Backbone as a chain_set.jsonl record, in Angstrom:
{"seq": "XXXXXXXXXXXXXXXXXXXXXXXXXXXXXXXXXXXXXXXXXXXXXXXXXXXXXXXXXXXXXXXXXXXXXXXXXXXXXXXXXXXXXXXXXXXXXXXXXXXXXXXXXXXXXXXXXXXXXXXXXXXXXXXXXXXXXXXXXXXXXXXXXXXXXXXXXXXXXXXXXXXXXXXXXXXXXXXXXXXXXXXXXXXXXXXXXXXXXXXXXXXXXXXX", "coords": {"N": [[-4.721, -1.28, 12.989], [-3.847, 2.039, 12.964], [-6.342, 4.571, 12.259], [-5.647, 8.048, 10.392], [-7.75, 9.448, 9.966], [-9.411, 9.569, 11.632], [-7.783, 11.052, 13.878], [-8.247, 13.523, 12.954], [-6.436, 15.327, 12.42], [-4.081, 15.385, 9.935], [-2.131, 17.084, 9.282], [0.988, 16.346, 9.845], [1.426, 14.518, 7.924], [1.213, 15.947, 5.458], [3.135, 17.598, 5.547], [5.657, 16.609, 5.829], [8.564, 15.526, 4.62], [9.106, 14.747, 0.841], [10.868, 12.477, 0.461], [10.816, 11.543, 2.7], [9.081, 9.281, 2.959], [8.277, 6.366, 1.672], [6.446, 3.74, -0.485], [4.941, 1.004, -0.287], [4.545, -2.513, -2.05], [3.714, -5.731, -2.452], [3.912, -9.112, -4.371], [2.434, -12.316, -4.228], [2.418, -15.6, -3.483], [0.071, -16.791, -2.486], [-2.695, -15.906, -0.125], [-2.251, -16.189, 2.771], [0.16, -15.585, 5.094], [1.687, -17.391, 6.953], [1.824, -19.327, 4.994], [1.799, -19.167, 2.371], [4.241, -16.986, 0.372], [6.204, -14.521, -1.069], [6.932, -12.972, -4.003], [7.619, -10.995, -5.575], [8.546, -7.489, -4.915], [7.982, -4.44, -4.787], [9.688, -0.694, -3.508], [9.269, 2.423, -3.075], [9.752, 5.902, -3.036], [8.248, 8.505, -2.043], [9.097, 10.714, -3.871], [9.061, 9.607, -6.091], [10.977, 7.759, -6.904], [12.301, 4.75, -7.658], [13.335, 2.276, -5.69], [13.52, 0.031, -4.822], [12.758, -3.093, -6.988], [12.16, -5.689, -7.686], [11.848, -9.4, -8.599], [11.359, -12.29, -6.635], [12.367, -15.204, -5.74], [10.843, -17.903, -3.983], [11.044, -20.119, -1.545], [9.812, -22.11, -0.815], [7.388, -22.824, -2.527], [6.972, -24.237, -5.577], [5.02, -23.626, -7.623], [1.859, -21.796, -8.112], [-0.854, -21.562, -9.088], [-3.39, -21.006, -8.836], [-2.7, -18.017, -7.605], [-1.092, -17.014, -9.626], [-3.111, -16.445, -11.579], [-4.003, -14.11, -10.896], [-1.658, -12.485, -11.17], [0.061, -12.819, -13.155], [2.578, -14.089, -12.58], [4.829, -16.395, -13.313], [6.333, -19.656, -12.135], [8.814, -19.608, -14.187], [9.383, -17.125, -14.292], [10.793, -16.323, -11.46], [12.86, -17.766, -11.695], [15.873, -18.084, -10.486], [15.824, -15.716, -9.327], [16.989, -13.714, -6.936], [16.515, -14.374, -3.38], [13.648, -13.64, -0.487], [15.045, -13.125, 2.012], [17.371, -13.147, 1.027], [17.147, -10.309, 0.264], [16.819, -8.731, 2.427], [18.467, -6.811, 4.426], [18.441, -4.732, 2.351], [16.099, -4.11, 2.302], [15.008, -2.939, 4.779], [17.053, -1.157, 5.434], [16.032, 0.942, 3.676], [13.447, 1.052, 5.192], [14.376, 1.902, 7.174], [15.407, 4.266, 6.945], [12.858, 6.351, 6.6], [9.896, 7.907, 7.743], [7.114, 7.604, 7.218], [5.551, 4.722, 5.672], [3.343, 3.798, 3.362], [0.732, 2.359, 1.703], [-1.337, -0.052, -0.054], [-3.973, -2.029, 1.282], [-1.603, -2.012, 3.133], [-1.176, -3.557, 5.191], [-1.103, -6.199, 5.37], [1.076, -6.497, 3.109], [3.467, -5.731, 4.649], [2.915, -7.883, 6.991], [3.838, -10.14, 5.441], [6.424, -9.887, 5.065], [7.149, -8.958, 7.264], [6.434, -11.57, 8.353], [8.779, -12.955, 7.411], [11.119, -12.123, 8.628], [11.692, -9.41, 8.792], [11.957, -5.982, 9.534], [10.677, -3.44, 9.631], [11.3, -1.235, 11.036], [10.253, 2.121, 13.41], [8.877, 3.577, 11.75], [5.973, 5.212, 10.711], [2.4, 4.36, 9.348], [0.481, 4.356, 6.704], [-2.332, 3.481, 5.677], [-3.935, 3.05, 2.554], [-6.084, 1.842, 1.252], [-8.083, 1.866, 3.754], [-7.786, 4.397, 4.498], [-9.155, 5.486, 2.296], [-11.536, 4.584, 1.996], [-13.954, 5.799, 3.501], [-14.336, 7.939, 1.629], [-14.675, 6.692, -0.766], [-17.267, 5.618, 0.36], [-18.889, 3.568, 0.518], [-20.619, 1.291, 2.338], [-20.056, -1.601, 4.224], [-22.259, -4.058, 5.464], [-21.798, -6.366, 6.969], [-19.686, -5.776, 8.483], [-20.154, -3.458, 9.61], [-18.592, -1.208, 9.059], [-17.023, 0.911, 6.873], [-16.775, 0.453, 3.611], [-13.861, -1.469, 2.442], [-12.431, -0.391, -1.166], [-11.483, -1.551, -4.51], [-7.759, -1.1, -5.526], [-7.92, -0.106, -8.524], [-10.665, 1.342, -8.222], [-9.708, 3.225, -6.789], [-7.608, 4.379, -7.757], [-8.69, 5.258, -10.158], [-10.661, 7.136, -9.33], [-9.002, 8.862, -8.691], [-7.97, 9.418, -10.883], [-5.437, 8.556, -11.728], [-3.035, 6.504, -13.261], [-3.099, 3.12, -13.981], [-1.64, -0.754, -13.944], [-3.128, -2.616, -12.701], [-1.939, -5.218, -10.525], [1.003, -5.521, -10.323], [3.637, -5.521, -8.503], [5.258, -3.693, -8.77], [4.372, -0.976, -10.082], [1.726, -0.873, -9.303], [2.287, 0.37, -6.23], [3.32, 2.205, -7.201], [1.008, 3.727, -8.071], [-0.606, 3.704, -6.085], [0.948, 5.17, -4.558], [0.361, 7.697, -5.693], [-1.836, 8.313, -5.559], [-2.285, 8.308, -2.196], [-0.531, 10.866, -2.276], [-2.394, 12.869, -3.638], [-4.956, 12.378, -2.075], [-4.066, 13.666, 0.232], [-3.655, 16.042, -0.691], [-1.463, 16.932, -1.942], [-0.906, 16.536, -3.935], [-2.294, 17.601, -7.455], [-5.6, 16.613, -7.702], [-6.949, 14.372, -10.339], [-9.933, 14.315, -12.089], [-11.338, 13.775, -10.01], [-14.766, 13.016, -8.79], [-17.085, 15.908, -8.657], [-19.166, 15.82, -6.813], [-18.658, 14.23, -4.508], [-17.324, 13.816, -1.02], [-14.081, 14.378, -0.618], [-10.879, 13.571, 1.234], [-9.538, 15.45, 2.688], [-12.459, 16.627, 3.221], [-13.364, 14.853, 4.98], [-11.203, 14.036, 7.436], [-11.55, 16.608, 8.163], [-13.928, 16.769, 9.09], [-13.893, 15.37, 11.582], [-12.22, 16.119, 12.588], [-13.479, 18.387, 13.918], [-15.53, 17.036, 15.574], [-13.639, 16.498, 17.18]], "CA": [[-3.922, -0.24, 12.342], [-4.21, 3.449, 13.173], [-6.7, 5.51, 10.912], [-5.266, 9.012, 10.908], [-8.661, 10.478, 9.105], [-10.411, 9.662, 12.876], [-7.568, 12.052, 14.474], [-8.421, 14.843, 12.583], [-5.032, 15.689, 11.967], [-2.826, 14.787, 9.194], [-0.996, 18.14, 9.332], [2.535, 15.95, 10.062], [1.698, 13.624, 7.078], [0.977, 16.745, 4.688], [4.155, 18.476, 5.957], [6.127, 15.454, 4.976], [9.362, 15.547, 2.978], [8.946, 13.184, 0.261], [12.154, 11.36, 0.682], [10.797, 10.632, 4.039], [7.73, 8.396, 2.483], [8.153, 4.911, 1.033], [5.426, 3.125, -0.722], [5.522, -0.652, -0.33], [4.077, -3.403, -2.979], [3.982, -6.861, -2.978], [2.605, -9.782, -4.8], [3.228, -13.534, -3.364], [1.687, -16.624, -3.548], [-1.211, -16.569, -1.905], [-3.389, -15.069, 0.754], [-1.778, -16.485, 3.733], [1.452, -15.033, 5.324], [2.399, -18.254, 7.569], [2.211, -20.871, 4.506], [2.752, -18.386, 1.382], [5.643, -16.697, -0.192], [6.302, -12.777, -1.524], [7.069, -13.569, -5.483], [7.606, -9.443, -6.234], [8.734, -6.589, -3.74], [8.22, -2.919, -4.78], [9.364, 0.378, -2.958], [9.11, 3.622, -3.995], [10.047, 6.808, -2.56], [7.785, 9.59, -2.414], [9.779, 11.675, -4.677], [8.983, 8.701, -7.345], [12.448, 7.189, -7.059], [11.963, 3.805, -7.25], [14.21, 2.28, -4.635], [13.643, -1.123, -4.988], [11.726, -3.432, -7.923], [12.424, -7.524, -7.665], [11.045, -10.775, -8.081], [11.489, -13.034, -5.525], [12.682, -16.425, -5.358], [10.288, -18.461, -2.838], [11.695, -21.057, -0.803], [8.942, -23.73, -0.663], [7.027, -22.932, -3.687], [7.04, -24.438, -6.664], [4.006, -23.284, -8.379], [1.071, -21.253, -7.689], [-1.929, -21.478, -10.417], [-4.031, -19.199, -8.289], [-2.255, -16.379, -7.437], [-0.581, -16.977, -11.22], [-4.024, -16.141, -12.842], [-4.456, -12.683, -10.869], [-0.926, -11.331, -11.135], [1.215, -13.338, -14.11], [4.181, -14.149, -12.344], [5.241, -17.714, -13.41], [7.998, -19.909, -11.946], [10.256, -19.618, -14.731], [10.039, -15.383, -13.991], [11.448, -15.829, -10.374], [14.024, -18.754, -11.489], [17.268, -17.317, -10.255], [15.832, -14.523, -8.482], [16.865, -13.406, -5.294], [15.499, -14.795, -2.068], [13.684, -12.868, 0.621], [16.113, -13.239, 2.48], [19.025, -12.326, 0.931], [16.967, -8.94, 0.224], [16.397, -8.35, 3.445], [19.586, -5.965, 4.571], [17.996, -3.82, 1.722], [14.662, -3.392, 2.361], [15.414, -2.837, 5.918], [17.857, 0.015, 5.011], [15.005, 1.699, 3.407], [12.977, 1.222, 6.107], [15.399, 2.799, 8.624], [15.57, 5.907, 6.41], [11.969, 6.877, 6.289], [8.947, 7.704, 8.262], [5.783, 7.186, 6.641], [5.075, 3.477, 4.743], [2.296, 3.915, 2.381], [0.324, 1.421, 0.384], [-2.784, -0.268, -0.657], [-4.247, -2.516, 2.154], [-0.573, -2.757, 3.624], [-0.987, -4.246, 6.225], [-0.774, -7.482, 4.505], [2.74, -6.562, 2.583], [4.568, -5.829, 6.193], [2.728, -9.354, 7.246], [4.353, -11.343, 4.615], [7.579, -9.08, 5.431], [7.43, -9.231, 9.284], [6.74, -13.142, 8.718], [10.168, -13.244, 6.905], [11.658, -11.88, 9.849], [12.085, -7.908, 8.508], [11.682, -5.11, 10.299], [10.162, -1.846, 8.948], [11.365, 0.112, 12.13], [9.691, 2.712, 13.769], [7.871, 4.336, 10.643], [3.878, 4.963, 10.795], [2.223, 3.693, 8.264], [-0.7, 4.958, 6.375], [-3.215, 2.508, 4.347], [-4.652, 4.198, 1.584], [-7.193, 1.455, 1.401], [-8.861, 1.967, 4.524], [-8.217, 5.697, 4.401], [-9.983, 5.737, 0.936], [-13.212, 3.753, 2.274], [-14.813, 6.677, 3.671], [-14.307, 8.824, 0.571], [-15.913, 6.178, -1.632], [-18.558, 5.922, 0.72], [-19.802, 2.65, 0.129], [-21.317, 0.666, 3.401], [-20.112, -2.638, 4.92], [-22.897, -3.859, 6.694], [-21.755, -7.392, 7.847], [-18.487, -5.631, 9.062], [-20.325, -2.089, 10.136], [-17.833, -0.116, 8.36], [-17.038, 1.702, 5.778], [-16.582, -0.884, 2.886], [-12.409, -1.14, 1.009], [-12.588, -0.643, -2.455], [-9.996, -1.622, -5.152], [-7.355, -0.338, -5.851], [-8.776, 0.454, -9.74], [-11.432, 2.437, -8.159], [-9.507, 4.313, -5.617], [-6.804, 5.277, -8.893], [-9.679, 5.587, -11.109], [-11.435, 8.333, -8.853], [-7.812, 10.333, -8.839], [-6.817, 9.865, -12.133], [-3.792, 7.785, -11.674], [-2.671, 5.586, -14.177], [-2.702, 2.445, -13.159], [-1.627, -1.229, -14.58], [-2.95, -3.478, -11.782], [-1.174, -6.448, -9.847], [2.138, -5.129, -10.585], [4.209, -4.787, -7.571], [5.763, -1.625, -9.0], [2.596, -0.312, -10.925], [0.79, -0.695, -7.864], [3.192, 0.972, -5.185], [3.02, 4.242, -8.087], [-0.46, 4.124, -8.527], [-0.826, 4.308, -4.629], [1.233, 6.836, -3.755], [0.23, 8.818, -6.03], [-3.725, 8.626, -5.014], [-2.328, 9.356, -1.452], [-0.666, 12.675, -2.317], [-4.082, 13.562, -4.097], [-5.66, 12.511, -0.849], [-3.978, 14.92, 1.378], [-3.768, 17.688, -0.81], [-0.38, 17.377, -1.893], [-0.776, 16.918, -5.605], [-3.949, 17.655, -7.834], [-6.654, 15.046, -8.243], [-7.768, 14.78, -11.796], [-10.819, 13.832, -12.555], [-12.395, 12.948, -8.705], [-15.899, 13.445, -8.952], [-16.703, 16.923, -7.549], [-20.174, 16.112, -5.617], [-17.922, 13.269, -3.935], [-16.682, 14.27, -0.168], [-12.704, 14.349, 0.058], [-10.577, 13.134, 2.294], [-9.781, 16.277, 3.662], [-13.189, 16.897, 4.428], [-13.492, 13.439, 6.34], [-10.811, 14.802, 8.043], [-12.388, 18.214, 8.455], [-15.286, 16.48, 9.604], [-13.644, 14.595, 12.738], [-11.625, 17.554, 13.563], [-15.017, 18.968, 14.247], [-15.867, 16.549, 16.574], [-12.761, 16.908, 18.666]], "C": [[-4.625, 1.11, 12.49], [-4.969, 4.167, 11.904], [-6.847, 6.954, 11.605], [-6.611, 9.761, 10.531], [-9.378, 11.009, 10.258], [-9.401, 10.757, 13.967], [-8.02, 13.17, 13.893], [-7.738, 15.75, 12.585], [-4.735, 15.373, 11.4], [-1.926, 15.582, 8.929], [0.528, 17.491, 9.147], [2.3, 14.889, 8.654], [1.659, 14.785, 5.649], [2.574, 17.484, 5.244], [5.446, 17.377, 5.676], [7.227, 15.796, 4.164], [9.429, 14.501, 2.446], [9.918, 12.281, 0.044], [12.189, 10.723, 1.988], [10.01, 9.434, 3.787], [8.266, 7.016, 1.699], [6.942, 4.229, 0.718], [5.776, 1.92, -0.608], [4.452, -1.387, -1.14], [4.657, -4.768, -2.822], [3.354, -7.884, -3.554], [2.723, -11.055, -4.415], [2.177, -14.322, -3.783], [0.437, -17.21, -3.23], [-1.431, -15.574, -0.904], [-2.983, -14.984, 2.461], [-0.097, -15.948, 4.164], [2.413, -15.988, 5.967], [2.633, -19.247, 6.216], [2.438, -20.032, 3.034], [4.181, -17.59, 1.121], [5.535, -15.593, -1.175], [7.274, -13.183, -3.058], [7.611, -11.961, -5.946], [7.191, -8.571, -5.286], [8.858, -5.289, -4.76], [8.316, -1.892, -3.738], [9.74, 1.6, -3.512], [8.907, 4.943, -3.208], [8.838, 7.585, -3.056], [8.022, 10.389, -3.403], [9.365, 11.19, -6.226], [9.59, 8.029, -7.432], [12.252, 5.553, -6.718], [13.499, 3.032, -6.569], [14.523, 0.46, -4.564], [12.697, -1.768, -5.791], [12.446, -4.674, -8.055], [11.466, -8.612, -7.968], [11.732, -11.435, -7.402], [11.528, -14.218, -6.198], [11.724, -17.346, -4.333], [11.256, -19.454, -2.645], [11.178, -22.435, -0.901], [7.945, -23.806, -1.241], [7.235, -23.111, -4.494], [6.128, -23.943, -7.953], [2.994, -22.959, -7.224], [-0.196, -20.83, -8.186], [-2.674, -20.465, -10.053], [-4.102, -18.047, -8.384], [-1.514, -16.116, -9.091], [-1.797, -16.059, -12.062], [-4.079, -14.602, -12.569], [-3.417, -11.724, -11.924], [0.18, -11.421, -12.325], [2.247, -13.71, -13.942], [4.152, -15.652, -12.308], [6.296, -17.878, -12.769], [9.022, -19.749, -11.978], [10.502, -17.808, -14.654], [10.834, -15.368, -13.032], [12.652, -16.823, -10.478], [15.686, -17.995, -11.337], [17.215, -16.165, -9.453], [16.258, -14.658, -7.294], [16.048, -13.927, -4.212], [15.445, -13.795, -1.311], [14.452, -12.591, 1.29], [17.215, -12.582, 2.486], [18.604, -10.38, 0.646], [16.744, -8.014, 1.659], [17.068, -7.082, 4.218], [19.204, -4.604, 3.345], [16.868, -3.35, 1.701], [14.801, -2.992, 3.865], [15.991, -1.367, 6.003], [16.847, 0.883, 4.93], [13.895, 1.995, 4.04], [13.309, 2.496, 7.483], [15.131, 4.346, 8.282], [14.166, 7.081, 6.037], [10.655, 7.144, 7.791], [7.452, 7.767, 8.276], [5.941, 5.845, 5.572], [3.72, 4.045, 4.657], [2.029, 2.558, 1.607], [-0.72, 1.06, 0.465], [-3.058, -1.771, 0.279], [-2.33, -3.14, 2.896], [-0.105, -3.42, 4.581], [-0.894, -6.108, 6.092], [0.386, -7.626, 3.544], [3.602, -6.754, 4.083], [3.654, -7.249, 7.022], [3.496, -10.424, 6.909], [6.362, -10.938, 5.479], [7.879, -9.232, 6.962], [7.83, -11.242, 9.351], [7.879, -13.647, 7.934], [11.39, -12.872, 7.606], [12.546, -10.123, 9.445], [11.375, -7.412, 8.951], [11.441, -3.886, 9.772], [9.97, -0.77, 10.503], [10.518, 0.596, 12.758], [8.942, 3.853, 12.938], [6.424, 4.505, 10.964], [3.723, 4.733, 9.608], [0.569, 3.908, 7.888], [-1.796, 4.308, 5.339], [-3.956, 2.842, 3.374], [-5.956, 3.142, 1.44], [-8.141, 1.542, 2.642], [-8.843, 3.816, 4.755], [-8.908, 6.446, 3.394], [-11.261, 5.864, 1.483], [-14.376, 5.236, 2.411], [-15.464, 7.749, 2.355], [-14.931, 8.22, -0.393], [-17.293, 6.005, -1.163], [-19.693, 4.713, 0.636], [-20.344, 1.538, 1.989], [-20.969, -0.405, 3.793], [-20.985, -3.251, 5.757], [-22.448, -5.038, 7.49], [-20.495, -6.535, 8.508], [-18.683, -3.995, 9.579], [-19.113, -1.391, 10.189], [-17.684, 0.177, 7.367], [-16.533, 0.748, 4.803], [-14.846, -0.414, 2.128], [-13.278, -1.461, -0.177], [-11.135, -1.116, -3.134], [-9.359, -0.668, -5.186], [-7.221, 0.552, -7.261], [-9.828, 1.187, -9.755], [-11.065, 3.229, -7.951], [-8.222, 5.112, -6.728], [-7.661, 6.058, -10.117], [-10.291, 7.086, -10.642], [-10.512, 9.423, -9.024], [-7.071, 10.675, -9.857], [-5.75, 9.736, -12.655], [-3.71, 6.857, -12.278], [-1.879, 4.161, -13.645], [-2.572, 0.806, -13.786], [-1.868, -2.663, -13.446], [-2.1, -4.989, -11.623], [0.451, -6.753, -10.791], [2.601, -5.098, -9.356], [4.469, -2.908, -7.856], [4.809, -0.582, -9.733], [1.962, -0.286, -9.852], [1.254, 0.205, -6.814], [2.954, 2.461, -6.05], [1.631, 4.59, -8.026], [-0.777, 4.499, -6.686], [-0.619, 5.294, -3.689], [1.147, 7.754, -4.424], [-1.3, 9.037, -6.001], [-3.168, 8.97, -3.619], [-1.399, 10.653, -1.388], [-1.74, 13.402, -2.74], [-4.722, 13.975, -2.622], [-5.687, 13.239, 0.342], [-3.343, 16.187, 0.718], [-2.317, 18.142, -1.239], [0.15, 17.346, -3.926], [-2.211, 16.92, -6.192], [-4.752, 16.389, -8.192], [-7.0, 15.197, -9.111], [-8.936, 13.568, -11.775], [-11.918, 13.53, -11.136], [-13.661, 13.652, -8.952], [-16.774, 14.862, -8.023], [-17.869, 16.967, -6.99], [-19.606, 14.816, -4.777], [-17.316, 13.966, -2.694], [-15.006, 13.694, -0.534], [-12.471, 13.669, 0.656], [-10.497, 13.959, 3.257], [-10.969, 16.493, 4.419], [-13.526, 16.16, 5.29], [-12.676, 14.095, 7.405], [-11.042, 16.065, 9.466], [-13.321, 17.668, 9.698], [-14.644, 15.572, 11.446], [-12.893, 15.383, 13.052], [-12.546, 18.656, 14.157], [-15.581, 18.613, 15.465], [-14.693, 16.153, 17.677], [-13.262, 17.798, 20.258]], "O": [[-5.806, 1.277, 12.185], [-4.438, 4.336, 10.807], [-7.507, 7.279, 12.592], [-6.54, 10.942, 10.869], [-9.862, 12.138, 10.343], [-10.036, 11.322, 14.859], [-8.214, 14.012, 14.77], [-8.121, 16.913, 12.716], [-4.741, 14.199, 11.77], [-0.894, 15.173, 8.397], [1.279, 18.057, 8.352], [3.389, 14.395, 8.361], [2.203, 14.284, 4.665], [2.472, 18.437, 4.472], [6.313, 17.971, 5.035], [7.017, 16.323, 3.072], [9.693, 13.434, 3.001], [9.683, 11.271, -0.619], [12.957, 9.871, 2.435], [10.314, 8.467, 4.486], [8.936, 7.458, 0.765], [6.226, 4.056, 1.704], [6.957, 1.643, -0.816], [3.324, -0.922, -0.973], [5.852, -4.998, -3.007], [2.132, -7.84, -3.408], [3.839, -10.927, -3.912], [1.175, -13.886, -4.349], [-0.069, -18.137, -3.862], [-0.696, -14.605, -0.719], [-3.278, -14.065, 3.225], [0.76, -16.033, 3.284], [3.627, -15.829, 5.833], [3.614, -19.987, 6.293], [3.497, -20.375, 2.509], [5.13, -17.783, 1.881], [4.76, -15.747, -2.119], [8.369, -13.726, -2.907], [8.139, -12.037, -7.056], [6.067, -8.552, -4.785], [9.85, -5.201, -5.484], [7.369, -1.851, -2.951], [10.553, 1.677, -4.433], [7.795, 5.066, -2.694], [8.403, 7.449, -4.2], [7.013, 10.87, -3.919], [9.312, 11.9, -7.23], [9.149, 7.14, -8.16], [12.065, 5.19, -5.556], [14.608, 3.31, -7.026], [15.578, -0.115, -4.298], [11.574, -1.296, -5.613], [13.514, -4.576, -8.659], [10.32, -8.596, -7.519], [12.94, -11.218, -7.497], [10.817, -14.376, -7.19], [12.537, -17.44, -3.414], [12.183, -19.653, -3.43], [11.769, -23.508, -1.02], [7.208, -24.716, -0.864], [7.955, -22.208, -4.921], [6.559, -23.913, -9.106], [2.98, -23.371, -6.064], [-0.667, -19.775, -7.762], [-2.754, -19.358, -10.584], [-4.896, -17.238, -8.864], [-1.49, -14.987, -9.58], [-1.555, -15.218, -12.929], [-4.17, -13.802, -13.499], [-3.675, -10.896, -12.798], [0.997, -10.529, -12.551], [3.047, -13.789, -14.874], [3.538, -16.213, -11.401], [7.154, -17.013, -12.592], [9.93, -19.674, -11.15], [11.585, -17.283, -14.91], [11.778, -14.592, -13.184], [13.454, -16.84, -9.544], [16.36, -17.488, -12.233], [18.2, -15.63, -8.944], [15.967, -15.625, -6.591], [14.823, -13.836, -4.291], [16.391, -13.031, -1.123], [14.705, -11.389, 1.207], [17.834, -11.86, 3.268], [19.398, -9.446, 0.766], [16.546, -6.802, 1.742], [16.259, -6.272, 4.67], [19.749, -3.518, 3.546], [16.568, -2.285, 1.161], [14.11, -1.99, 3.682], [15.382, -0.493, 6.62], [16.608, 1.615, 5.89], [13.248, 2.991, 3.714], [12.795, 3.351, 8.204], [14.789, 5.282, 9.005], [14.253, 8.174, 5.477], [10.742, 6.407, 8.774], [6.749, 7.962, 9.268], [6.563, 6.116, 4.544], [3.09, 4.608, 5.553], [2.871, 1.858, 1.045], [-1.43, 1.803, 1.143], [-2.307, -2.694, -0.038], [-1.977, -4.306, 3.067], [1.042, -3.799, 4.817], [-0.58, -6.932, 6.951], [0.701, -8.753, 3.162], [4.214, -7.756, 4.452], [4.294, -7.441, 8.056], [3.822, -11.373, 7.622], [7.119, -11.628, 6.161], [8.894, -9.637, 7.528], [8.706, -11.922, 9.886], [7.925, -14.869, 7.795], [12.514, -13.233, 7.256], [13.691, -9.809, 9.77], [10.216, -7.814, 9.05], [12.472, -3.305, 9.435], [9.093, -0.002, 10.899], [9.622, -0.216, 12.985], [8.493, 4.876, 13.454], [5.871, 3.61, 11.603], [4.623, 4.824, 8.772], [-0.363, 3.662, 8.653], [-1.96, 4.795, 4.22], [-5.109, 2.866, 3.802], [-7.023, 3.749, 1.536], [-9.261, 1.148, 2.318], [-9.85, 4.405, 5.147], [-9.219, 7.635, 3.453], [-11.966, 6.873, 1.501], [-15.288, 5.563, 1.651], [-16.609, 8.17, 2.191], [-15.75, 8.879, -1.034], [-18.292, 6.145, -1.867], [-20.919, 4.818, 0.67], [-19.206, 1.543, 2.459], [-22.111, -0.831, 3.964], [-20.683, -3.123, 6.944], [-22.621, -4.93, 8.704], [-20.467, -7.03, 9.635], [-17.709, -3.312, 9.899], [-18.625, -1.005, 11.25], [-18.419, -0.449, 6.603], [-15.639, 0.067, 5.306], [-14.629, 0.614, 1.486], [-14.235, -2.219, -0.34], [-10.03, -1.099, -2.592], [-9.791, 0.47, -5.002], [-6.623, 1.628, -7.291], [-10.205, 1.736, -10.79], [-11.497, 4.263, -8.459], [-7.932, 6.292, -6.532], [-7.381, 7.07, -10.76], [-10.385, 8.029, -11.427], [-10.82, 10.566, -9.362], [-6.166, 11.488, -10.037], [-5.162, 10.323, -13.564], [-4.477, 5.991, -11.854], [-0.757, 3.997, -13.168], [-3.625, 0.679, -14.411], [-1.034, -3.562, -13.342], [-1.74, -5.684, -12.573], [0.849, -7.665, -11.517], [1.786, -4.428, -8.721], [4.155, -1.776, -7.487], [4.864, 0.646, -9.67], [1.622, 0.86, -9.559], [0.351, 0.964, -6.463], [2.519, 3.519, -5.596], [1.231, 5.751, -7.934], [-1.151, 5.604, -6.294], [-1.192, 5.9, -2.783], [1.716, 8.789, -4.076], [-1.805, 10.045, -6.495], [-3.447, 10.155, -3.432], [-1.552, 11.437, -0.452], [-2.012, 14.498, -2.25], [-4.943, 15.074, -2.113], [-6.581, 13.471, 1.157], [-2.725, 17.087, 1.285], [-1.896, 19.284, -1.054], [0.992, 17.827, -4.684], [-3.161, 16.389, -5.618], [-4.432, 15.415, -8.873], [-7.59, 16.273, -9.208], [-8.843, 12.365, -11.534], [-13.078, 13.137, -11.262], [-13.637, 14.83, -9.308], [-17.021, 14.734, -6.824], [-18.081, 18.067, -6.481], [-20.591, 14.3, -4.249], [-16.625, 14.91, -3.076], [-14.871, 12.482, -0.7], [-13.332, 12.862, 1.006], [-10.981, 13.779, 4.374], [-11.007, 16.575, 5.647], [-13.978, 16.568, 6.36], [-13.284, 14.705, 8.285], [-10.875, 16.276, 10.667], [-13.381, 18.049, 10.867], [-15.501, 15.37, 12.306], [-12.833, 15.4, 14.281], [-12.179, 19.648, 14.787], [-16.034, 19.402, 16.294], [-14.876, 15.617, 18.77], [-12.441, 17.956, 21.161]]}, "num_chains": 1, "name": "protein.A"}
């Protein structure tokens, strides 16, 4: 997945109308995308507008004790819900109509989503967890990079109110740490001997 911080441009993501932006959230059954199942779909317009907020139906889950303890979503919450599936013609839609996806390691929501056979178009797509990393600054060494943090740090540092492993609490809390991050709404509270994102940014537009 593309990290825009290493072009040293984000000019076209800062220039942005926010009805072009979609945040995406989901929470599912486990960790796996071929043998799990998406339990709770959030998206959420830039603007704030939340656009879509579901639980899911799985198909070939019955229970999930695991992923139950992180995120609370029991059985009897998704009994009757909607199947992937049948949401699919709607998240799709919303796809079509945007061109920036946003979210918090998302490359693992459009996984679960791709492996359900939906298409999130020709959008780019911007990970706020790996475009954070640098800005927290913390070290990976088995994986010589810049280490992800949560997403309770990376709201914590901007001041965003946040009620983790929510689909839709999560998808807000994300996009609203990356408008902080590029400068498009104020950061409260980030620590001010802490580099930016901009200046990451800054700093690899330097070395162009």
């Amino acid at each position: 997945m593309r990290l825009w911080y290493r072009t040293g441009d984000i000019s076209a993501q800062r220039e942005l109308s926010r009805d072009r932006v979609v945040c995406l959230d989901v929470e599912t059954t486990g960790l796996d995308p071929r043998t799990d199942e998406v339990l709770q779909v959030a998206l959420v317009r830039g603007d704030g507008e939340v656009l879509l907020s579901r639980y899911v139906r799985p198909e070939y889950h019955s229970s999930w004790p695991l992923a139950q303890r992180t995120h609370g979503i029991s059985p009897s919450m998704v009994e009757g819900c909607p199947s992937l599936a049948s949401l699919k013609p709607e998240i799709e839609k919303v796809f079509e109509d945007v061109d920036l996806i946003v979210g918090y390691n998302v490359a693992f929501d459009l996984l679960f989503l791709q492996t359900a056979g939906i298409s999130f178009g020709n959008a780019s797509v911007f990970d706020v967890i790996r475009e954070f990393a640098p800005v927290a600054g913390r070290w990976d060494a088995d994986r010589q990079r810049c280490a992800w943090v949560s997403l309770t740090y990376c709201a914590t540092y901007y001041g965003v109110p946040l009620r983790a492993h929510d689909a839709l609490r999560d998808a807000q809390a994300t996009l609203g740490c990356f408008w902080a991050m590029i400068g498009r709404d104020s950061a409260r509270n980030r620590p001010t001997s802490s580099r930016s994102y901009l200046d990451v940014v800054a700093r690899y537009s330097q070395m162009k």
